[in-house]
Amino acid sequence: MTYDNRQFYIDGAWVDPVEPKELKVINPATETVAGVISMGSAKDVDRAVGAARRAFDSYSRTAPAERLALMERILAAYKAHYDEIAQAISTEMGAPITLAKGSQTRIGVGHISAMIDVLKTFKFEEMRGTVRLVQEPVGVCALITPWNWPMNQVAAKVVPALAAGCTMVLKPSEYSPFSAILWAKVMHEAGVPAGVFNLINGDGPNVGAPLSSHRDVDMVSFTGSTRAGTEVARSAAASVKRVHQELGGKSPNVLLDDADFERAVKQSVLHVFQNSGQSCNAPTRMLVPAGKMAAVEAIAKRVAETVVVGDPASDKTTIGPVVSKLQFDRVEGFIEKGIAEGAHLITGGAGRPEGLAKGYFVKPTIFSNVRNDMTIAREEIFGPVLCILKFRTPEEAIEIANDTPYGLAAYVQTGDQARARAIARQLRAGSVHLNGAGQDYETPFGGFKQSGNGREWGMHGLTEYLEVKAINGFYAA
């Protein structure tokens, strides 16, 4: 299937760009053209932000019950397009169809459903003595999302913004535009009022920068690299916008000596390789006791060799390609750097997997005897590459785990729950997962340090889009 949508969704209608400029979107599994979109400009940004500003006065005054009903309609419309969205994700970013139909698309249902639950009980107003505390929508929001988990990041921003009473302009990644266009169709079919939700395709310099600096935008929510996040913050600073950022990660995974190594190593390796390693919270630094290194290497190698790299359309495929030629070259460069710096290559390495001459496929790669000062241990690779580091004591493990500019997620594996909790409290990360525990849609997601600021998901995601007003003397005690 070839996608062709060269219009933007602005003020409740599909419209042509002000200045035509086309982009051919490449299917990363085949290196062929998957579709064509238009690339926006500052003039399109002005038009979309203007629509959002005009819609804000009325939409911001809607009752929570009205927004709850809207969420329920959005959920129904999203489910109706579920398979179509999954296929779009598989095409645009090369996700195996099993992953696209599973986690990649299902996560949208999760975020919408969680916000429905939050809205049923959330108090937008309450009394504190004689003061009425009112939580009001922050205003017009610029939402800038990446390509690696398209529906997760779109839903994690659009859904709470709508629930809060904000209006918005979404700029999805130009690498994953097809699923975002379908999301816009969901918004339209659900009856989101004109101007409340707007979508412009484009790149960072020509759409992202004008959005984040626009005088009529009150808040920017950005997910992407730390480098790009700093540019967004600079653009937003002149007008003192609220800036929310979910950025990079280099998450530690501490395996203590009493862990179930067979289970923990297998689970961790597969987690890193899921989505071709393109997950910001992946446990890419595995920390193991020095005396367990040989056993861990053997398990990790065995598990890695069960991973099937190939055609995303096949149900047997475990991982597909990385998203682009640019990303392929970047990941390959890191693998070569790891070898050059003396890390021990257990499996994988540079070059495409055997039998795959086309597509941006990367060999599932594991390095051991990695030092924490090596490039592959410091930089976010964003590919199917795992680094295994050793430690002598739990205290040293904590020190290594925290020795990173990032702080998005961390993982602890041990047979002693009290020990796991004690270590979790010492790890500088926004989410800590004990013994393989997952994360539900109502718990906050976000990072410390250069992994960003603010939180998404559930109630904490909703409050990011609210301002607090204190009406003093509202009631005389």
Coordinates of C-alpha atoms in Angstrom, one line a residue:
M1 CA 0.0 0.0 0.0
T2 CA 1.2 3.5 -0.9
Y3 CA 0.1 6.4 1.2
D4 CA -0.6 9.8 -0.3
N5 CA -1.9 12.7 1.9
R6 CA -0.4 16.1 1.0
Q7 CA -2.8 18.1 3.2
F8 CA -2.8 19.3 6.8
Y9 CA -5.7 19.1 9.2
I10 CA -6.4 22.7 10.3
D11 CA -9.5 24.2 11.8
G12 CA -11.5 21.1 11.4
A13 CA -10.8 20.5 7.7
W14 CA -8.1 19.0 5.4
V15 CA -6.3 21.9 3.7
D16 CA -3.5 22.4 1.2
P17 CA -0.2 23.8 2.5
V18 CA 0.5 27.5 1.9
E19 CA 3.6 26.6 -0.1
P20 CA 3.7 23.2 -1.7
K21 CA 6.7 21.1 -0.8
E22 CA 6.6 17.3 -1.0
L23 CA 8.5 14.6 0.9
K24 CA 8.8 11.0 -0.2
V25 CA 8.5 8.8 2.9
I26 CA 10.8 5.8 2.7
N27 CA 9.8 2.3 4.0
P28 CA 12.9 1.3 6.0
A29 CA 12.4 -2.4 5.4
T30 CA 12.5 -2.1 1.6
E31 CA 14.1 1.3 1.0
T32 CA 11.3 2.1 -1.4
V33 CA 8.8 5.0 -1.4
A34 CA 6.0 4.2 1.0
G35 CA 4.1 7.4 0.4
V36 CA 4.1 11.2 -0.1
I37 CA 3.3 14.0 2.3
S38 CA 3.6 17.8 2.3
M39 CA 6.2 19.6 4.4
G40 CA 4.9 22.6 6.2
S41 CA 6.3 26.1 6.8
A42 CA 6.0 29.0 9.2
K43 CA 3.0 30.2 7.2
D44 CA 1.2 26.9 7.9
V45 CA 2.2 27.2 11.6
D46 CA 0.6 30.7 11.7
R47 CA -2.6 29.4 10.2
A48 CA -2.8 26.4 12.6
V49 CA -1.9 28.3 15.7
G50 CA -4.5 31.0 14.8
A51 CA -7.2 28.3 14.5
A52 CA -6.2 26.9 17.9
R53 CA -6.2 30.3 19.5
R54 CA -9.6 31.1 18.2
A55 CA -11.0 27.8 19.4
F56 CA -9.5 28.1 22.9
D57 CA -12.0 30.6 24.4
S58 CA -14.9 28.2 23.8
Y59 CA -13.2 24.8 24.3
S60 CA -11.5 25.9 27.5
R61 CA -14.9 26.6 29.0
T62 CA -16.3 23.2 28.3
A63 CA -17.4 21.1 31.3
P64 CA -15.3 18.1 32.3
A65 CA -18.3 15.9 31.6
E66 CA -18.3 17.2 28.0
R67 CA -14.6 16.4 27.6
L68 CA -15.2 13.0 29.2
A69 CA -17.8 12.2 26.6
L70 CA -15.4 13.4 23.9
M71 CA -12.8 11.0 25.2
E72 CA -15.2 8.1 24.9
R73 CA -16.0 9.0 21.3
I74 CA -12.3 9.2 20.5
L75 CA -11.8 5.7 22.0
A76 CA -14.5 4.3 19.9
A77 CA -13.2 6.0 16.7
Y78 CA -9.6 4.8 17.5
K79 CA -10.7 1.2 17.9
A80 CA -12.5 1.4 14.6
H81 CA -9.2 2.4 12.9
Y82 CA -7.1 0.0 14.9
D83 CA -5.8 -2.3 12.2
E84 CA -5.3 0.5 9.8
I85 CA -3.2 2.4 12.3
A86 CA -1.1 -0.8 13.0
Q87 CA -0.4 -1.3 9.3
A88 CA 0.6 2.4 8.9
I89 CA 3.1 2.0 11.8
S90 CA 4.6 -1.2 10.3
T91 CA 5.0 0.5 7.0
E92 CA 6.4 3.9 8.1
M93 CA 8.9 2.7 10.7
G94 CA 9.4 -1.0 9.9
A95 CA 7.8 -2.4 13.1
P96 CA 7.0 -6.1 12.9
I97 CA 3.3 -6.4 12.3
T98 CA 2.9 -8.4 15.5
L99 CA 4.5 -5.5 17.5
A100 CA 2.5 -2.9 15.5
K101 CA -0.8 -4.6 16.2
G102 CA 0.3 -5.3 19.8
S103 CA 2.1 -2.8 21.9
Q104 CA 2.5 0.0 19.2
T105 CA -1.2 0.5 18.5
R106 CA -2.6 -0.9 21.8
I107 CA -0.9 1.7 23.8
G108 CA -3.2 4.4 22.2
V109 CA -6.2 2.5 23.6
G110 CA -4.4 2.4 27.0
H111 CA -3.8 6.2 27.2
I112 CA -7.3 7.1 26.1
S113 CA -8.9 4.6 28.5
A114 CA -6.7 5.8 31.4
M115 CA -7.7 9.4 30.8
I116 CA -11.3 8.5 30.8
D117 CA -10.8 7.0 34.3
V118 CA -8.9 10.1 35.4
L119 CA -11.6 12.5 34.2
K120 CA -14.3 10.6 36.1
T121 CA -12.8 11.6 39.5
F122 CA -10.3 14.5 38.9
K123 CA -11.2 17.7 40.8
F124 CA -10.6 20.8 38.7
E125 CA -11.7 22.9 41.6
E126 CA -11.4 22.7 45.4
M127 CA -11.6 24.8 48.5
R128 CA -8.6 25.5 50.8
G129 CA -10.0 27.5 53.7
T130 CA -11.4 30.7 52.1
V131 CA -9.5 30.1 48.9
R132 CA -10.9 28.5 45.8
L133 CA -8.2 26.7 43.9
V134 CA -9.1 26.3 40.2
Q135 CA -7.1 24.3 37.7
E136 CA -7.5 25.8 34.2
P137 CA -6.1 24.8 30.8
V138 CA -2.7 26.3 30.1
G139 CA -3.7 27.5 26.6
V140 CA -2.6 26.7 23.1
C141 CA -0.1 23.8 23.0
A142 CA 2.6 22.9 20.5
L143 CA 3.0 19.1 20.5
I144 CA 6.1 17.7 18.8
T145 CA 6.5 13.9 18.7
P146 CA 9.1 11.5 17.4
W147 CA 8.8 8.3 15.3
N148 CA 9.8 5.5 17.5
W149 CA 6.5 4.8 19.3
P150 CA 4.2 7.0 17.2
M151 CA 0.8 6.4 18.9
N152 CA 2.3 6.3 22.4
Q153 CA 3.8 9.8 22.0
V154 CA 0.8 11.3 20.1
A155 CA -1.7 9.9 22.6
A156 CA 0.4 10.8 25.6
K157 CA 0.3 14.4 24.6
V158 CA -3.0 15.0 22.7
V159 CA -5.2 13.1 25.1
P160 CA -4.3 15.0 28.3
A161 CA -4.2 18.3 26.5
L162 CA -7.8 17.7 25.3
A163 CA -8.9 16.5 28.7
A164 CA -7.5 19.7 30.3
G165 CA -9.4 21.9 27.9
C166 CA -6.4 23.0 25.8
T167 CA -6.2 23.5 22.1
M168 CA -3.2 22.3 20.1
V169 CA -1.1 21.9 17.0
L170 CA 0.6 18.5 16.5
K171 CA 3.8 18.1 14.5
P172 CA 4.6 14.4 14.2
S173 CA 7.9 13.2 12.9
E174 CA 8.2 13.3 9.2
Y175 CA 9.5 9.7 9.4
S176 CA 6.1 8.5 10.9
P177 CA 3.4 10.7 9.4
F178 CA 0.9 8.1 8.2
S179 CA -0.3 7.0 11.7
A180 CA -0.5 10.6 12.8
I181 CA -2.7 11.4 9.8
L182 CA -5.0 8.5 10.8
W183 CA -5.0 10.0 14.3
A184 CA -6.3 13.3 12.8
K185 CA -9.1 11.3 11.1
V186 CA -10.0 9.8 14.4
M187 CA -10.2 13.3 16.0
H188 CA -12.5 14.4 13.2
E189 CA -14.7 11.4 13.3
A190 CA -15.0 11.7 17.1
G191 CA -16.3 15.3 16.8
V192 CA -13.4 17.2 18.2
P193 CA -14.5 20.9 17.7
A194 CA -12.8 22.7 14.8
G195 CA -9.6 24.4 15.7
V196 CA -9.1 22.4 18.9
F197 CA -6.8 19.8 17.3
N198 CA -4.6 20.7 14.3
L199 CA -1.9 18.7 12.5
I200 CA 1.0 19.9 10.3
N201 CA 3.6 17.7 8.9
G202 CA 7.2 19.0 8.6
D203 CA 10.7 19.0 9.9
G204 CA 12.2 20.7 13.0
P205 CA 13.7 23.8 11.4
N206 CA 10.6 24.7 9.3
V207 CA 7.7 23.7 11.5
G208 CA 9.1 22.7 15.0
A209 CA 11.1 25.9 15.5
P210 CA 8.3 28.3 14.4
L211 CA 5.9 26.4 16.6
S212 CA 8.1 26.4 19.7
S213 CA 8.8 30.1 19.3
H214 CA 5.3 31.3 18.2
R215 CA 3.9 34.2 20.3
D216 CA 0.5 32.6 20.5
V217 CA 1.7 29.2 21.8
D218 CA 1.5 28.9 25.6
M219 CA 3.2 25.5 26.1
V220 CA 5.5 23.2 24.1
S221 CA 5.6 19.5 24.8
F222 CA 8.4 17.8 23.1
T223 CA 9.6 14.2 22.9
G224 CA 12.9 13.4 21.2
S225 CA 16.7 13.6 21.6
T226 CA 18.2 15.7 24.3
R227 CA 20.1 17.7 21.7
A228 CA 16.8 18.7 19.9
G229 CA 15.1 19.3 23.3
T230 CA 17.7 22.0 24.2
E231 CA 16.9 23.8 20.9
V232 CA 13.2 23.7 21.6
A233 CA 13.8 25.1 25.1
R234 CA 15.8 27.9 23.6
S235 CA 13.1 28.8 21.1
A236 CA 10.5 28.8 23.8
A237 CA 12.5 30.8 26.4
A238 CA 12.0 34.2 24.8
S239 CA 8.2 34.1 25.5
V240 CA 8.5 32.2 28.8
K241 CA 6.4 29.3 27.6
R242 CA 5.9 26.2 29.7
V243 CA 8.2 23.6 28.3
H244 CA 7.7 19.9 28.9
Q245 CA 10.3 17.5 27.6
E246 CA 10.7 13.7 27.5
L247 CA 14.2 13.1 26.1
G248 CA 17.0 10.5 25.9
G249 CA 18.0 7.7 28.2
K250 CA 20.8 5.2 28.9
S251 CA 19.0 3.1 31.5
P252 CA 20.9 0.9 33.9
N253 CA 19.7 -2.6 34.7
V254 CA 21.3 -3.9 38.0
L255 CA 21.4 -7.7 38.4
L256 CA 22.4 -8.5 42.0
D257 CA 24.0 -11.8 42.9
D258 CA 20.8 -13.4 44.1
A259 CA 18.8 -12.7 40.9
D260 CA 17.2 -15.3 38.7
F261 CA 19.8 -14.8 36.0
E262 CA 18.1 -17.0 33.4
R263 CA 14.9 -15.1 33.6
A264 CA 16.4 -11.6 34.2
V265 CA 19.0 -11.8 31.3
K266 CA 16.5 -13.2 28.8
Q267 CA 13.9 -10.6 29.7
S268 CA 16.4 -7.8 29.6
V269 CA 17.9 -8.8 26.2
L270 CA 14.5 -9.1 24.6
H271 CA 13.5 -5.7 26.1
V272 CA 16.5 -4.0 24.6
F273 CA 16.0 -5.5 21.2
Q274 CA 12.2 -4.8 21.0
N275 CA 11.3 -2.2 18.5
S276 CA 14.8 -2.6 17.0
G277 CA 16.3 -0.9 20.2
Q278 CA 14.4 2.3 19.4
S279 CA 13.0 2.9 22.9
C280 CA 14.2 5.7 25.2
N281 CA 13.7 3.7 28.4
A282 CA 15.3 0.4 27.2
P283 CA 17.7 -1.2 29.7
T284 CA 20.7 -0.8 27.5
R285 CA 23.4 -0.9 30.3
M286 CA 23.2 -4.3 32.1
L287 CA 25.2 -4.3 35.3
V288 CA 26.3 -7.7 36.6
P289 CA 28.5 -9.1 39.4
A290 CA 32.0 -9.7 38.1
G291 CA 31.8 -13.4 39.1
K292 CA 28.6 -13.9 37.0
M293 CA 30.0 -12.3 33.8
A294 CA 30.7 -15.6 32.0
A295 CA 27.3 -17.0 32.8
V296 CA 25.5 -13.8 31.8
E297 CA 27.4 -13.7 28.5
A298 CA 26.4 -17.2 27.7
I299 CA 22.7 -16.6 28.4
A300 CA 22.7 -13.3 26.5
K301 CA 24.3 -14.8 23.4
R302 CA 21.9 -17.7 23.4
V303 CA 18.9 -15.4 23.7
A304 CA 20.1 -13.0 21.1
E305 CA 20.5 -15.8 18.6
T306 CA 16.8 -16.6 18.9
V307 CA 15.9 -13.1 17.6
V308 CA 14.6 -13.1 14.1
V309 CA 15.5 -10.0 12.1
G310 CA 13.6 -9.6 8.8
D311 CA 10.4 -8.8 7.0
P312 CA 8.0 -6.8 9.2
A313 CA 5.0 -8.4 7.5
S314 CA 6.0 -11.9 8.8
D315 CA 4.6 -13.1 12.0
K316 CA 7.9 -14.9 12.7
T317 CA 9.9 -11.6 12.7
T318 CA 11.1 -10.4 16.1
I319 CA 12.6 -7.1 15.0
G320 CA 12.5 -5.1 11.9
P321 CA 14.8 -2.3 10.6
V322 CA 15.7 0.9 12.3
V323 CA 13.8 3.8 10.9
S324 CA 16.1 5.4 8.4
K325 CA 19.4 5.4 6.6
L326 CA 20.5 8.2 9.0
Q327 CA 19.7 6.1 12.0
F328 CA 21.3 3.0 10.4
D329 CA 24.5 4.8 9.8
R330 CA 24.5 6.2 13.4
V331 CA 24.0 2.8 15.0
E332 CA 26.6 1.1 12.8
G333 CA 29.0 3.9 13.8
F334 CA 28.4 3.2 17.5
I335 CA 29.0 -0.6 17.0
E336 CA 32.3 0.1 15.2
K337 CA 33.2 2.6 18.0
G338 CA 32.5 -0.1 20.6
I339 CA 34.9 -2.5 18.9
A340 CA 37.5 0.1 18.4
E341 CA 37.4 1.1 22.1
G342 CA 38.0 -2.5 23.2
A343 CA 34.6 -3.8 24.3
H344 CA 34.2 -7.5 23.9
L345 CA 31.8 -8.3 21.1
I346 CA 29.7 -11.3 22.1
T347 CA 27.3 -11.4 19.2
G348 CA 26.2 -9.2 16.3
G349 CA 28.5 -6.5 15.0
A350 CA 28.7 -4.2 12.0
G351 CA 26.9 -4.8 8.7
R352 CA 23.4 -6.1 7.8
P353 CA 22.3 -9.5 9.0
E354 CA 23.0 -12.4 6.6
G355 CA 20.5 -12.6 3.8
L356 CA 19.3 -9.0 4.1
A357 CA 20.8 -6.9 1.3
K358 CA 18.1 -4.2 1.4
G359 CA 16.6 -2.3 4.3
Y360 CA 18.0 -0.6 7.3
F361 CA 18.5 -3.8 9.3
V362 CA 21.0 -4.0 12.2
K363 CA 22.4 -7.1 13.7
P364 CA 21.3 -7.6 17.3
T365 CA 24.5 -6.8 19.1
I366 CA 25.8 -7.4 22.6
F367 CA 29.1 -6.1 24.1
S368 CA 30.5 -7.2 27.4
N369 CA 33.4 -6.0 29.5
V370 CA 32.2 -2.5 28.8
R371 CA 33.6 0.3 30.9
N372 CA 31.2 3.1 31.8
D373 CA 33.5 5.7 30.2
M374 CA 33.2 4.1 26.8
T375 CA 31.2 5.8 24.1
I376 CA 28.7 3.0 23.8
A377 CA 28.0 3.2 27.6
R378 CA 27.7 7.0 27.6
E379 CA 25.7 7.8 24.4
E380 CA 22.1 6.8 23.6
I381 CA 22.6 4.5 20.6
F382 CA 18.9 3.9 19.8
G383 CA 19.5 0.6 18.1
P384 CA 19.5 -3.1 19.1
V385 CA 22.8 -2.8 21.1
L386 CA 23.3 -4.0 24.7
C387 CA 26.2 -3.1 26.9
I388 CA 27.2 -5.4 29.8
L389 CA 29.2 -3.9 32.6
K390 CA 30.6 -5.6 35.7
F391 CA 30.6 -4.4 39.4
R392 CA 32.1 -5.8 42.6
T393 CA 29.7 -4.5 45.2
P394 CA 26.1 -3.2 45.2
E395 CA 27.4 0.2 46.2
E396 CA 29.6 0.2 43.1
A397 CA 26.6 -0.9 41.0
I398 CA 24.6 2.1 42.2
E399 CA 27.5 4.4 41.5
I400 CA 27.9 3.1 37.9
A401 CA 24.1 3.2 37.4
N402 CA 23.9 6.9 38.4
D403 CA 27.0 7.8 36.4
T404 CA 25.2 9.0 33.4
P405 CA 23.8 12.4 32.2
Y406 CA 20.4 10.6 31.7
G407 CA 17.8 9.5 34.2
L408 CA 14.7 8.2 32.4
A409 CA 14.4 4.7 33.7
A410 CA 16.3 2.1 35.8
Y411 CA 15.8 -1.6 36.5
V412 CA 16.7 -3.8 39.5
Q413 CA 16.8 -7.7 39.6
T414 CA 17.1 -9.5 42.9
G415 CA 15.5 -12.3 44.9
D416 CA 15.2 -10.0 47.9
Q417 CA 12.3 -7.5 47.6
A418 CA 13.5 -5.3 50.5
R419 CA 16.9 -5.1 48.9
A420 CA 15.3 -4.1 45.6
R421 CA 13.3 -1.3 47.2
A422 CA 16.4 0.0 49.0
I423 CA 18.4 0.2 45.8
A424 CA 15.5 1.7 43.9
R425 CA 15.4 4.6 46.2
Q426 CA 19.1 5.4 45.4
L427 CA 18.7 5.3 41.6
R428 CA 18.3 8.7 39.9
A429 CA 15.6 7.9 37.4
G430 CA 12.0 8.8 36.8
S431 CA 10.8 5.2 36.7
V432 CA 12.4 2.2 38.4
H433 CA 11.3 -1.3 37.6
L434 CA 11.8 -4.1 40.2
N435 CA 12.2 -7.7 38.9
G436 CA 10.5 -7.1 35.6
A437 CA 7.6 -5.1 36.7
G438 CA 5.9 -3.1 34.0
Q439 CA 4.3 0.4 34.1
D440 CA 0.6 1.0 33.9
Y441 CA -1.0 3.9 32.1
E442 CA -1.9 5.9 35.2
T443 CA 1.6 6.1 36.6
P444 CA 3.9 9.0 35.7
F445 CA 6.5 8.6 33.0
G446 CA 9.4 11.0 32.6
G447 CA 13.0 11.6 33.6
F448 CA 15.6 13.2 35.8
K449 CA 18.6 15.2 34.6
Q450 CA 19.0 15.3 30.8
S451 CA 16.2 12.9 30.3
G452 CA 13.8 15.8 30.5
N453 CA 11.3 17.5 32.9
G454 CA 7.7 17.0 33.7
R455 CA 5.7 13.8 33.5
E456 CA 3.3 12.2 31.1
W457 CA 0.6 9.5 31.5
G458 CA -2.5 9.5 33.6
M459 CA -3.3 12.2 36.2
H460 CA 0.3 13.5 36.2
G461 CA 0.1 13.9 32.4
L462 CA -3.1 15.9 32.8
T463 CA -1.7 18.3 35.3
E464 CA 1.1 19.2 33.0
Y465 CA -1.5 21.0 30.8
L466 CA -3.2 22.9 33.7
E467 CA -2.5 26.2 35.4
V468 CA -3.5 26.7 39.1
K469 CA -5.4 29.9 40.0
A470 CA -6.1 30.9 43.6
I471 CA -9.3 32.9 44.0
N472 CA -8.7 34.5 47.5
G473 CA -11.7 35.4 49.6
F474 CA -13.9 33.2 47.4
Y475 CA -15.8 32.2 50.6
A476 CA -15.6 33.9 53.9
A477 CA -15.2 31.4 56.7

